[in-house]
Amino acid sequence: MKIFTYMYRPLFIDAHNIIAFLSGFENILYLYLTFFIVRNWTPEALRDMPVFIKAGIIAFVPITIAFASSLSNLGIIMRMKNMTMIYFVLFVFFFNCLQQKAPHSEVTGKKSSTTSSGRRLRRRRWPSGNQRIRE
């Protein structure tokens, strides 16, 4: 419950002024993005991530647990959350781009050897050390 409070509150029902109401919109967006990740998660997505995204998630998880267990004021939670949620948002955007880039590949678990236009993919062969590169 503390992690939910840290990541997704204040909601609309907690809003006591316009700033808290606008923050409720932001937190509903975070909740939607979390459901998007849970629904579309595959282990291959974690493998295909760049190192800086992996490092961001590795930093995000313990910081979230630490802040969730130590903070209790919603105003302070909103300020501290702004420093760490960028890692979560970058992870979601990368995951979404990966899903759109390869809809029928390892990310979704289906194998395909054609592109979206129907052309067959070819493996690029690099010249070996004794072959010349022609221009």
C-alpha positions as YAML, in Angstrom:
chain: A
units: angstrom
residues:
- id: 1
  name: MET
  ca: [0.00, 0.00, 0.00]
- id: 2
  name: LYS
  ca: [2.90, 2.36, 0.69]
- id: 3
  name: ILE
  ca: [4.34, 1.81, -2.78]
- id: 4
  name: PHE
  ca: [0.93, 2.48, -4.34]
- id: 5
  name: THR
  ca: [0.68, 5.67, -2.27]
- id: 6
  name: TYR
  ca: [4.14, 6.78, -3.31]
- id: 7
  name: MET
  ca: [3.69, 6.10, -7.03]
- id: 8
  name: TYR
  ca: [0.03, 6.92, -7.72]
- id: 9
  name: ARG
  ca: [-1.32, 9.34, -5.13]
- id: 10
  name: PRO
  ca: [-2.86, 11.90, -4.91]
- id: 11
  name: LEU
  ca: [-5.73, 10.64, -7.03]
- id: 12
  name: PHE
  ca: [-8.78, 12.67, -7.97]
- id: 13
  name: ILE
  ca: [-10.55, 11.78, -4.74]
- id: 14
  name: ASP
  ca: [-7.61, 13.19, -2.73]
- id: 15
  name: ALA
  ca: [-7.57, 16.53, -4.55]
- id: 16
  name: HIS
  ca: [-8.11, 19.52, -2.29]
- id: 17
  name: ASN
  ca: [-6.94, 22.19, -4.78]
- id: 18
  name: ILE
  ca: [-6.23, 22.58, -8.49]
- id: 19
  name: ILE
  ca: [-2.58, 21.49, -8.21]
- id: 20
  name: ALA
  ca: [-3.55, 18.22, -6.53]
- id: 21
  name: PHE
  ca: [-6.25, 17.74, -9.18]
- id: 22
  name: LEU
  ca: [-3.68, 18.17, -11.99]
- id: 23
  name: SER
  ca: [-1.32, 15.86, -10.16]
- id: 24
  name: GLY
  ca: [-4.16, 13.32, -10.14]
- id: 25
  name: PHE
  ca: [-4.11, 13.37, -13.95]
- id: 26
  name: GLU
  ca: [-0.37, 12.70, -13.91]
- id: 27
  name: ASN
  ca: [-0.78, 9.84, -11.47]
- id: 28
  name: ILE
  ca: [-3.59, 8.26, -13.49]
- id: 29
  name: LEU
  ca: [-1.22, 8.36, -16.47]
- id: 30
  name: TYR
  ca: [1.46, 6.59, -14.38]
- id: 31
  name: LEU
  ca: [-1.10, 3.98, -13.35]
- id: 32
  name: TYR
  ca: [-2.09, 3.40, -16.98]
- id: 33
  name: LEU
  ca: [1.58, 3.07, -18.01]
- id: 34
  name: THR
  ca: [2.12, 0.53, -15.23]
- id: 35
  name: PHE
  ca: [-0.79, -1.57, -16.49]
- id: 36
  name: PHE
  ca: [0.63, -1.29, -20.02]
- id: 37
  name: ILE
  ca: [3.97, -2.71, -18.83]
- id: 38
  name: VAL
  ca: [2.35, -5.50, -16.82]
- id: 39
  name: ARG
  ca: [0.12, -6.50, -19.73]
- id: 40
  name: ASN
  ca: [2.85, -6.50, -22.40]
- id: 41
  name: TRP
  ca: [5.89, -7.62, -20.42]
- id: 42
  name: THR
  ca: [8.32, -10.16, -21.89]
- id: 43
  name: PRO
  ca: [11.77, -11.18, -20.66]
- id: 44
  name: GLU
  ca: [13.20, -10.46, -24.13]
- id: 45
  name: ALA
  ca: [12.36, -6.79, -23.68]
- id: 46
  name: LEU
  ca: [14.64, -6.62, -20.67]
- id: 47
  name: ARG
  ca: [17.41, -8.32, -22.63]
- id: 48
  name: ASP
  ca: [17.11, -5.89, -25.56]
- id: 49
  name: MET
  ca: [17.19, -2.73, -23.43]
- id: 50
  name: PRO
  ca: [20.15, -0.36, -23.59]
- id: 51
  name: VAL
  ca: [22.37, -0.30, -20.53]
- id: 52
  name: PHE
  ca: [21.27, 3.16, -19.39]
- id: 53
  name: ILE
  ca: [17.62, 2.06, -19.27]
- id: 54
  name: LYS
  ca: [18.56, -1.04, -17.27]
- id: 55
  name: ALA
  ca: [20.60, 1.10, -14.89]
- id: 56
  name: GLY
  ca: [17.69, 3.50, -14.51]
- id: 57
  name: ILE
  ca: [15.29, 0.71, -13.57]
- id: 58
  name: ILE
  ca: [17.86, -0.79, -11.20]
- id: 59
  name: ALA
  ca: [18.08, 2.62, -9.50]
- id: 60
  name: PHE
  ca: [14.33, 3.27, -9.64]
- id: 61
  name: VAL
  ca: [13.19, 0.15, -7.78]
- id: 62
  name: PRO
  ca: [15.24, 0.56, -4.55]
- id: 63
  name: ILE
  ca: [14.72, 4.33, -4.47]
- id: 64
  name: THR
  ca: [10.97, 3.81, -4.77]
- id: 65
  name: ILE
  ca: [10.98, 1.26, -1.96]
- id: 66
  name: ALA
  ca: [13.11, 3.52, 0.25]
- id: 67
  name: PHE
  ca: [10.99, 6.63, -0.35]
- id: 68
  name: ALA
  ca: [7.73, 4.71, 0.00]
- id: 69
  name: SER
  ca: [8.73, 3.38, 3.40]
- id: 70
  name: SER
  ca: [10.10, 6.67, 4.74]
- id: 71
  name: LEU
  ca: [7.79, 9.41, 3.38]
- id: 72
  name: SER
  ca: [4.24, 10.02, 4.55]
- id: 73
  name: ASN
  ca: [3.35, 13.57, 3.48]
- id: 74
  name: LEU
  ca: [1.78, 13.77, 0.00]
- id: 75
  name: GLY
  ca: [3.47, 17.11, -0.73]
- id: 76
  name: ILE
  ca: [6.92, 15.70, -0.06]
- id: 77
  name: ILE
  ca: [6.04, 12.52, -1.93]
- id: 78
  name: MET
  ca: [5.11, 14.58, -5.00]
- id: 79
  name: ARG
  ca: [8.44, 16.44, -4.87]
- id: 80
  name: MET
  ca: [10.55, 13.32, -4.38]
- id: 81
  name: LYS
  ca: [8.64, 11.35, -6.99]
- id: 82
  name: ASN
  ca: [9.50, 13.88, -9.69]
- id: 83
  name: MET
  ca: [13.19, 13.01, -9.33]
- id: 84
  name: THR
  ca: [12.73, 9.28, -9.88]
- id: 85
  name: MET
  ca: [9.73, 8.82, -12.17]
- id: 86
  name: ILE
  ca: [11.80, 9.86, -15.19]
- id: 87
  name: TYR
  ca: [13.43, 6.41, -15.06]
- id: 88
  name: PHE
  ca: [10.02, 4.76, -15.17]
- id: 89
  name: VAL
  ca: [8.81, 6.99, -18.01]
- id: 90
  name: LEU
  ca: [11.97, 6.32, -20.07]
- id: 91
  name: PHE
  ca: [11.49, 2.59, -19.52]
- id: 92
  name: VAL
  ca: [7.87, 2.76, -20.69]
- id: 93
  name: PHE
  ca: [8.74, 4.83, -23.77]
- id: 94
  name: PHE
  ca: [11.55, 2.47, -24.72]
- id: 95
  name: PHE
  ca: [9.32, -0.55, -24.20]
- id: 96
  name: ASN
  ca: [6.56, 1.04, -26.31]
- id: 97
  name: CYS
  ca: [9.02, 1.84, -29.12]
- id: 98
  name: LEU
  ca: [10.35, -1.70, -28.98]
- id: 99
  name: GLN
  ca: [6.80, -3.08, -29.26]
- id: 100
  name: GLN
  ca: [6.01, -0.88, -32.28]
- id: 101
  name: LYS
  ca: [9.35, -1.48, -33.99]
- id: 102
  name: ALA
  ca: [9.15, -5.27, -33.92]
- id: 103
  name: PRO
  ca: [5.51, -6.35, -33.62]
- id: 104
  name: HIS
  ca: [6.23, -9.93, -34.76]
- id: 105
  name: SER
  ca: [9.66, -10.60, -33.35]
- id: 106
  name: GLU
  ca: [11.24, -11.83, -30.15]
- id: 107
  name: VAL
  ca: [9.53, -9.11, -28.15]
- id: 108
  name: THR
  ca: [6.08, -10.58, -28.73]
- id: 109
  name: GLY
  ca: [7.24, -14.16, -28.85]
- id: 110
  name: LYS
  ca: [6.38, -14.69, -32.54]
- id: 111
  name: LYS
  ca: [9.03, -15.23, -35.16]
- id: 112
  name: SER
  ca: [8.90, -13.60, -38.56]
- id: 113
  name: SER
  ca: [11.43, -13.32, -41.34]
- id: 114
  name: THR
  ca: [9.66, -10.57, -43.26]
- id: 115
  name: THR
  ca: [9.41, -6.83, -42.78]
- id: 116
  name: SER
  ca: [6.18, -4.89, -42.42]
- id: 117
  name: SER
  ca: [6.11, -4.31, -46.20]
- id: 118
  name: GLY
  ca: [6.33, -8.06, -46.84]
- id: 119
  name: ARG
  ca: [9.92, -8.13, -48.06]
- id: 120
  name: ARG
  ca: [12.10, -10.95, -46.86]
- id: 121
  name: LEU
  ca: [14.87, -9.99, -44.44]
- id: 122
  name: ARG
  ca: [18.44, -10.70, -45.49]
- id: 123
  name: ARG
  ca: [21.37, -11.16, -43.17]
- id: 124
  name: ARG
  ca: [24.08, -8.63, -43.89]
- id: 125
  name: ARG
  ca: [27.42, -10.21, -44.59]
- id: 126
  name: TRP
  ca: [30.54, -8.29, -43.71]
- id: 127
  name: PRO
  ca: [33.69, -8.91, -45.73]
- id: 128
  name: SER
  ca: [36.34, -10.98, -44.07]
- id: 129
  name: GLY
  ca: [39.88, -9.72, -43.56]
- id: 130
  name: ASN
  ca: [41.18, -10.99, -46.92]
- id: 131
  name: GLN
  ca: [38.34, -9.53, -49.05]
- id: 132
  name: ARG
  ca: [38.45, -5.95, -50.32]
- id: 133
  name: ILE
  ca: [35.59, -3.57, -49.83]
- id: 134
  name: ARG
  ca: [34.44, -2.30, -53.21]
- id: 135
  name: GLU
  ca: [33.18, 1.24, -53.52]
...
